[in-house]
Coordinates of C-alpha atoms in Angstrom, one line a residue:
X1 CA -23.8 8.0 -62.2
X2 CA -23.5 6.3 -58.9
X3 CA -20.6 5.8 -56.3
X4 CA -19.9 2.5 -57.6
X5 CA -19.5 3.6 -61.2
X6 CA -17.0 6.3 -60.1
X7 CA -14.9 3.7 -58.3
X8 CA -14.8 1.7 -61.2
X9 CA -13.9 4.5 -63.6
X10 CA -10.8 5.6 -61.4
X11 CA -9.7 2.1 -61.5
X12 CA -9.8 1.9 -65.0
X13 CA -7.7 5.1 -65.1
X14 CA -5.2 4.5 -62.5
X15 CA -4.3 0.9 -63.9
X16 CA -4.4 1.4 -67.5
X17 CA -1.7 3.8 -68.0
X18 CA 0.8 0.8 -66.1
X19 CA -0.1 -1.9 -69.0
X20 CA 1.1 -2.5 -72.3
X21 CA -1.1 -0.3 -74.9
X22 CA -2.3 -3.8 -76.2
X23 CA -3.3 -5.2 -73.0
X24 CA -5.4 -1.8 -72.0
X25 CA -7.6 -2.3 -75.0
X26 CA -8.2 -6.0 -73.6
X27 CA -9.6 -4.6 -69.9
X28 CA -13.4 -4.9 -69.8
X29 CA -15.8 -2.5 -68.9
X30 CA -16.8 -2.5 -65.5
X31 CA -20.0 -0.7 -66.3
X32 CA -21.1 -2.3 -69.3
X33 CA -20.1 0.4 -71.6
X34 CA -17.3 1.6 -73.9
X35 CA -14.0 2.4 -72.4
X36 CA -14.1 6.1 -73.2
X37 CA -17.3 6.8 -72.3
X38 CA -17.4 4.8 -68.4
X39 CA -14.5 6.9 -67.9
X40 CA -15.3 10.2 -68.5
X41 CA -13.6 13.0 -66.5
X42 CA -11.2 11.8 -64.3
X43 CA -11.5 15.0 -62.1
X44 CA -14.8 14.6 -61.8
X45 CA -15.1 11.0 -60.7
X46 CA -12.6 12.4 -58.2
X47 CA -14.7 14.8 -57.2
X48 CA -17.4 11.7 -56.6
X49 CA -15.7 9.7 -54.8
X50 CA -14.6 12.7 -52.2
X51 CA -18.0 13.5 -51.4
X52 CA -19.1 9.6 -51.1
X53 CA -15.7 9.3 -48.3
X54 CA -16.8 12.9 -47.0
X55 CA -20.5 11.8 -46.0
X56 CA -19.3 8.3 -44.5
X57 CA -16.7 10.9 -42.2
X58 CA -20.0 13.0 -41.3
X59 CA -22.3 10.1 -40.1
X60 CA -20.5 9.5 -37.0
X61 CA -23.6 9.2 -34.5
X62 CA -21.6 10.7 -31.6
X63 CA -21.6 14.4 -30.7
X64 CA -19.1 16.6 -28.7
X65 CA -21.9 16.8 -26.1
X66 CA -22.9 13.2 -25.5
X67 CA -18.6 12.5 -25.1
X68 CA -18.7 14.6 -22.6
X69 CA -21.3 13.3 -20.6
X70 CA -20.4 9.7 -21.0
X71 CA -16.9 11.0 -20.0
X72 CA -18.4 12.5 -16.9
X73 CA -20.4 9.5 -15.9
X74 CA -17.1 7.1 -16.0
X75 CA -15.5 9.0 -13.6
X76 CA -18.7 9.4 -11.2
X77 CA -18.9 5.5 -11.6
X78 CA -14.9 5.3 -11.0
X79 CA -15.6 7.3 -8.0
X80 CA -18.7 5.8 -6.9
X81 CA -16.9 2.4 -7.5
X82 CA -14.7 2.9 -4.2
X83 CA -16.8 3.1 -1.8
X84 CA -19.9 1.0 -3.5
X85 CA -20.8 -2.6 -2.8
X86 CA -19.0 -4.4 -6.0
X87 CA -23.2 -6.5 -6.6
X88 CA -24.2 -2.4 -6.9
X89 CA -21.5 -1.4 -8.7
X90 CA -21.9 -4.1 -11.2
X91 CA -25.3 -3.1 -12.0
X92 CA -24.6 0.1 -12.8
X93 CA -21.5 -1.0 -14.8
X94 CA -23.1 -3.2 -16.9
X95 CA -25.5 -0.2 -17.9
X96 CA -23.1 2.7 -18.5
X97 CA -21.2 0.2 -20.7
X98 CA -24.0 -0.6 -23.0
X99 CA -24.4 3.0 -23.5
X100 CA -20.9 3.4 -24.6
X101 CA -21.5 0.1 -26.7
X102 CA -24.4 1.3 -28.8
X103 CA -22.4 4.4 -29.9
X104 CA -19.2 2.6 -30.3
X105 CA -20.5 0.0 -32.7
X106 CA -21.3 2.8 -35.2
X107 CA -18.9 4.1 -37.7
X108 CA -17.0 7.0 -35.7
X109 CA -14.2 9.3 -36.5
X110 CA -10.6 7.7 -35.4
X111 CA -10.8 10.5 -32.4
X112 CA -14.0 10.0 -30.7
X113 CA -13.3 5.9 -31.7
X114 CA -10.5 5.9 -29.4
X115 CA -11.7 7.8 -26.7
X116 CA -14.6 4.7 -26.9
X117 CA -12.0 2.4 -26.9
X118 CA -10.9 4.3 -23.7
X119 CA -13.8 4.4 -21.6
X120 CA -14.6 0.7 -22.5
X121 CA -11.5 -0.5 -20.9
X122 CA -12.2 1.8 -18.0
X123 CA -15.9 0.0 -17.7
X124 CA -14.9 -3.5 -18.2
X125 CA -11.9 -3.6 -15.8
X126 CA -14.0 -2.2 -13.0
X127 CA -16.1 -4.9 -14.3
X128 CA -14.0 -7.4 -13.7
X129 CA -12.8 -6.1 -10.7
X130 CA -16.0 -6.6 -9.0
X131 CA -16.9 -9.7 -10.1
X132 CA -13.5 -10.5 -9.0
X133 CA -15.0 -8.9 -5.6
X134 CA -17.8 -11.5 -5.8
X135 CA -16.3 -14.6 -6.3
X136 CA -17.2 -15.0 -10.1
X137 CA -13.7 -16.1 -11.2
X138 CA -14.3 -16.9 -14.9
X139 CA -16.5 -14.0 -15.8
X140 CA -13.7 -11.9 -13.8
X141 CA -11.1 -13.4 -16.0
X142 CA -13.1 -12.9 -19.3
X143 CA -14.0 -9.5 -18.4
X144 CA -10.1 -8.9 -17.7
X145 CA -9.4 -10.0 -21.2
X146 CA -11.9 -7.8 -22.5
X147 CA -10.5 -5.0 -20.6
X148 CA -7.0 -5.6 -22.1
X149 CA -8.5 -5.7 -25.9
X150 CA -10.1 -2.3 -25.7
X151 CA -7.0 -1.1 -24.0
X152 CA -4.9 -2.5 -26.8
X153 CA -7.2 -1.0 -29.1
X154 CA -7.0 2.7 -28.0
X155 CA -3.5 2.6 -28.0
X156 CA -3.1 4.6 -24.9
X157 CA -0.3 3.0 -23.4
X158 CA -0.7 4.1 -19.3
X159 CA -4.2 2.4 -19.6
X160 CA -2.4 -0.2 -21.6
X161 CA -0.5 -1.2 -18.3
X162 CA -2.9 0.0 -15.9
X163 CA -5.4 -2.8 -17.1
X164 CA -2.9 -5.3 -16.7
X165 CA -1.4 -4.4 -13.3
X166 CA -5.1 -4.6 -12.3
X167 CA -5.2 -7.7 -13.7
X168 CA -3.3 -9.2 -11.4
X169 CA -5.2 -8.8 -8.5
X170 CA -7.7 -12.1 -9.7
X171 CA -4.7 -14.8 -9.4
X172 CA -3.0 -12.9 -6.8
X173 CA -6.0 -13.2 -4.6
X174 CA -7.0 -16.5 -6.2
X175 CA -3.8 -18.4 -7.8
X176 CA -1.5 -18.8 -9.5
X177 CA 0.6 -15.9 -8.3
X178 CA 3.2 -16.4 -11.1
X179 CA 0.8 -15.4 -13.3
X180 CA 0.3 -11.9 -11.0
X181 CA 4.0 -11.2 -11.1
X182 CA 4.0 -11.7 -14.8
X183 CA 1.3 -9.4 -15.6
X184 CA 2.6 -6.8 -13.0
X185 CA 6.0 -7.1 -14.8
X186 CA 4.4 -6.2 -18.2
X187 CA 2.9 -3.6 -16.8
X188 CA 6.0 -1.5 -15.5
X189 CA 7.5 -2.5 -19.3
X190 CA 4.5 -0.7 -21.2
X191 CA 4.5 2.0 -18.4
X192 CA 8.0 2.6 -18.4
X193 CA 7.7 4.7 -21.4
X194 CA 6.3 7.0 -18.9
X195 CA 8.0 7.0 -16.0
X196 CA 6.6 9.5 -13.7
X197 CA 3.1 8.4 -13.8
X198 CA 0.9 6.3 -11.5
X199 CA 0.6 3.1 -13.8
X200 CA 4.0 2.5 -13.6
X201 CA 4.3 3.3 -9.2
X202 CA 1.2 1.1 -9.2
X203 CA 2.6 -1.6 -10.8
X204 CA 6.2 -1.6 -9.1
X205 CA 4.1 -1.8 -6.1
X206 CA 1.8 -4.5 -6.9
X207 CA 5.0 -6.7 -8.4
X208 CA 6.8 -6.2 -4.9
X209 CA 3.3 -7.7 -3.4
X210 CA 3.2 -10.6 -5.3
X211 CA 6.4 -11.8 -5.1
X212 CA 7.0 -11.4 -1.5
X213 CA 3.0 -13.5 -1.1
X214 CA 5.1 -15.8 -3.7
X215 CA 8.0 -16.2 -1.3
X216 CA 10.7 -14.8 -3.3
X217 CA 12.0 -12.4 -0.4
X218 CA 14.7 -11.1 -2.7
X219 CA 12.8 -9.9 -5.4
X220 CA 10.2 -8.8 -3.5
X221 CA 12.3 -6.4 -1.6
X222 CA 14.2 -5.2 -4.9
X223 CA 10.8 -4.5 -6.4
X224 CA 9.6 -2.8 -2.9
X225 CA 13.1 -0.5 -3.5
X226 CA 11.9 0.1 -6.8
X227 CA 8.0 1.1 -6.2
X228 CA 9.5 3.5 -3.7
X229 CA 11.4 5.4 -6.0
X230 CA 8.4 5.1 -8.2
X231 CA 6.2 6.9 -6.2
X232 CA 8.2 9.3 -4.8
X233 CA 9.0 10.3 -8.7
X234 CA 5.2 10.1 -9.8
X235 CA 5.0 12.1 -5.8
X236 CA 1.0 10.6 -5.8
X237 CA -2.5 12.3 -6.5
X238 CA -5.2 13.1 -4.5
X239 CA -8.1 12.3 -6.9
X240 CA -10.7 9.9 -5.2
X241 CA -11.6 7.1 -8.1
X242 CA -10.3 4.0 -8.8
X243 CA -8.1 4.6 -10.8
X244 CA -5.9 6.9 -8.7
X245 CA -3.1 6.1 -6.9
X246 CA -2.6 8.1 -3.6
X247 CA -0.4 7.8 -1.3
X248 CA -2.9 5.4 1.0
X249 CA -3.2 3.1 -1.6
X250 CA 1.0 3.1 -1.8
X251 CA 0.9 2.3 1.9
X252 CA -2.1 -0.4 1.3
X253 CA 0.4 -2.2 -1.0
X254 CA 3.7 -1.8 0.5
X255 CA 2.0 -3.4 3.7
X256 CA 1.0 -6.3 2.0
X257 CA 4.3 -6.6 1.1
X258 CA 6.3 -6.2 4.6
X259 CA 3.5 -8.2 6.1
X260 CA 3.5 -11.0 3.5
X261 CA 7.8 -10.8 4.5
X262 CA 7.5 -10.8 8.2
X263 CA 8.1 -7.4 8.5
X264 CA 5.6 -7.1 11.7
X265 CA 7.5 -3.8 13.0
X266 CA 7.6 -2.0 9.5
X267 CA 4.3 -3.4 8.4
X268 CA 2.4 -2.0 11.8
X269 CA 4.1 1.3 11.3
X270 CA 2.8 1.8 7.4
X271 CA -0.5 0.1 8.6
X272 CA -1.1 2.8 10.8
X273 CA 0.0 5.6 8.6
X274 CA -2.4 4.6 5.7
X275 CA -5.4 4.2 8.2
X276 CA -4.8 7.9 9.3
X277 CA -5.0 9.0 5.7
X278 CA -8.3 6.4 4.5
X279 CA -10.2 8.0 7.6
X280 CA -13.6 7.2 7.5
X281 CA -13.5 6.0 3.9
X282 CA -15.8 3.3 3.6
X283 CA -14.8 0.1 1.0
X284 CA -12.5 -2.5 1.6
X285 CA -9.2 -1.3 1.8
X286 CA -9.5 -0.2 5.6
X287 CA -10.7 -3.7 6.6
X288 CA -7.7 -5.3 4.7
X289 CA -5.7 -2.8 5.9
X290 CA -6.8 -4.1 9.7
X291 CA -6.5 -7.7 9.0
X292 CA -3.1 -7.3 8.1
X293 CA -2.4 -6.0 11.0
X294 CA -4.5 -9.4 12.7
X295 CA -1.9 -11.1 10.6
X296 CA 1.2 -9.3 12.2
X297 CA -0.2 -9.8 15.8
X298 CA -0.7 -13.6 14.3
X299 CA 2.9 -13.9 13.4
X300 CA 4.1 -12.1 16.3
X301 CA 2.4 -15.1 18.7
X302 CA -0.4 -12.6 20.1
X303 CA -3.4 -14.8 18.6
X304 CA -5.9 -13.3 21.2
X305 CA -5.3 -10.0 20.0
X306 CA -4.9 -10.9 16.3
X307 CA -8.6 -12.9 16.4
X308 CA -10.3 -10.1 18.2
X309 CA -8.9 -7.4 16.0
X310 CA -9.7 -9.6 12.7
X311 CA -13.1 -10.9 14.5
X312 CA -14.1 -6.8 15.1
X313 CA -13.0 -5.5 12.1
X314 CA -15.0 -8.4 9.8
X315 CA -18.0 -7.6 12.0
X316 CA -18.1 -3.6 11.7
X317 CA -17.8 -3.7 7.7
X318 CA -20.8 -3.3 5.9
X319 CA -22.4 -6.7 5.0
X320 CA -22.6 -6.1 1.5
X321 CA -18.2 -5.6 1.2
X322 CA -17.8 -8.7 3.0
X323 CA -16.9 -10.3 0.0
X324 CA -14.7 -13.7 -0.7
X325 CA -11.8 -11.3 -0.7
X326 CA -12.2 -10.7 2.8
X327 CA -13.3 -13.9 3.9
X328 CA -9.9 -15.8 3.0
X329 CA -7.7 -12.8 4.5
X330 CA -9.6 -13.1 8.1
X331 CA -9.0 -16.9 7.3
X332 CA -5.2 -16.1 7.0
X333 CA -5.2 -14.9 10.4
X334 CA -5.7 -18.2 11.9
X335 CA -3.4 -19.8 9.1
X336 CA -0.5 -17.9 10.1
X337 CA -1.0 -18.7 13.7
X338 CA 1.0 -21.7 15.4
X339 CA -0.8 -25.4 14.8
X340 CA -1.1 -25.9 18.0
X341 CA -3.2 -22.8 18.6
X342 CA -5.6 -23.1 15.5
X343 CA -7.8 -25.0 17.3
X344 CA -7.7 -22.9 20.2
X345 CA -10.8 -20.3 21.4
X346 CA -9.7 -17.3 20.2
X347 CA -9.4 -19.1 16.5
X348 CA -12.3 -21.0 16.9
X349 CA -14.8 -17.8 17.5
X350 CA -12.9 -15.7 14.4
X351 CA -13.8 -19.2 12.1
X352 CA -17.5 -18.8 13.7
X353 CA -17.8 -15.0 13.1
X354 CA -16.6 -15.3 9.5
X355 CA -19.5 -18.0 8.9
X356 CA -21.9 -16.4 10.3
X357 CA -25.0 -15.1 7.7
X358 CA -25.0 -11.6 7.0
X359 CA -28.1 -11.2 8.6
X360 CA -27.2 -12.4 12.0
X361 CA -24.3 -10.2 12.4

């Protein structure tokens, strides 16, 4: 007798007893043969059916072991990913999430299955991120999207808002920034179910961001209130991968925040403090970190100083992180500076540096 016969015989079993005694007689035979005979032992076509479930729960394809290493090389790449030039990065992305592809689409048990779901939203959001990085707007966005389903999928509700508040960053940097705030506000609802946690800081800190780049100077400080609080609950970590949140990358956000204000003063001050703890760290942060302070010196009505610093700092980074993102914030520099004085030398030589080939710098 097969699995399919056993099935069959439990349905007939199960259902029979509910029906009028006439109708039971009236119920054909599923396997083409008398009633009492396709039935058989009940217990034992229970016994059939186990087995059948138990091999389909033992053919997972995934073992402890290879977890584990996937596991490890996630966090290498979210490590790797901070320091890495995004057109790198995205190459080895693109192969590490393949890998966990191949095992995923497999029947595996509900365990390992979400731990999949997991590391695929960890892959696909760096994904995005650096496409983001490289001015591919629509495969950022789709990549985004996926990132949010495999979130949604492993139920894991800090990546669940983590995905989203890094989400944001594509129409923060590239419009609307409506859409930023909203997707940082969902963010710090799905994380506020646990509180004390970097999600949650991160996103407090990336609403306060967007609304003060959006203008709204009241919210923007309320949320900046909030993110403090935030943080200083969560109190930071000091793990170096993406999707950390340590007290320099607070400081990154809470100056893009003062400095999108106005704040100058306060925005110098918090500049300085999170360059003394990025150090030598390579990636882009530092440089944005910089040009905000170019911005400050902009808004302050120093534009010699603001072009220089925004003019050195464009031409020290490594050609292959001087990505769109950095582009249009050295371009804010001489945005932010008087009418009258865009035109001027010191403006005119930042425009000409950031046009300049990569090869010729």
């Amino acid at each position: 007798m097969d699995d399919t016969e056993a099935v069959a015989g439990i349905v007939l079993q199960v259902r029979a007893p509910h029906m009028p005694r006439a109708e039971q007689h009236s119920v054909p035979d599923i396997s083409g043969r008398a009633p009492a005979a396709a039935a058989g032992s009940l217990a034992d076509r229970a016994d059939l059916v186990r087995r059948a479930v138990d091999r389909t729960l033992a053919s997972a394809t995934v073992t402890p072991t290879q977890l584990d290493h996937i596991e490890e090389m996630v966090l290498w790449a979210s490590q790797e990913y901070v320091s890495t030039p995004p057109a790198l990065m995205l190459s080895r992305l693109l192969d590490l999430l393949a890998e966990v592809q191949g095992l995923a689409v497999s029947r595996q048990p509900a365990a390992v299955q979400v731990r999949l779901s997991e590391l695929t939203a960890m892959i696909s959001t760096l994904t995005a991120d650096a496409l983001m990085k490289l001015g591919d707007l629509a495969r950022s966005r789709s990549w985004y999207a996926t990132a949010r389903t495999a979130a949604d999928d492993s139920g894991n509700v800090e990546l669940r808002g983590r995905v989203r508040a890094q989400a944001a960053m594509l129409p923060f940097y590239y419009g609307p920034i409506t859409s930023a705030v909203s997707l940082c506000r969902e963010a710090r609802v799905i994380s506020s179910r646990v509180r004390a946690s970097a999600t949650h800081a991160f996103a407090a800190a990336a609403e306060a961001r967007a609304q003060a780049k959006l203008g709204a100077r009241t919210e923007a400080e309320e949320a900046l209130r909030y993110a403090a609080k935030a943080f200083e609950h969560f109190g930071g970590d000091s793990s170096n991968d993406a999707f950390a949140f340590p007290e320099r990358r607070y400081l990154l956000y809470k100056s893009g925040t003062l400095t999108a204000l106005g704040h100058t003063r306060e925005a110098r001050v918090v500049q300085e403090e999170a360059l003394a703890l990025y150090r030598d760290k390579s990636g882009i942060d530092p440089a944005l970190l910089r040009l905000e302070a170019a911005i400050c010196f902009a808004r302050d009505r120093s534009p010699d100083e603001a072009c220089q610093l925004a003019g050195t700092t464009f031409l020290r980074m490594d050609p292959a992180h001087r990505t769109p993102i950095v582009e249009e914030r050295a371009r804010e520099v001489v945005e932010v500076l008087p009418p009258a004085i865009r035109t001027g030398r010191a403006a005119r030589e930042l425009l000409e540096i950031i046009e300049l080939p990569p090869g010729r710098m």
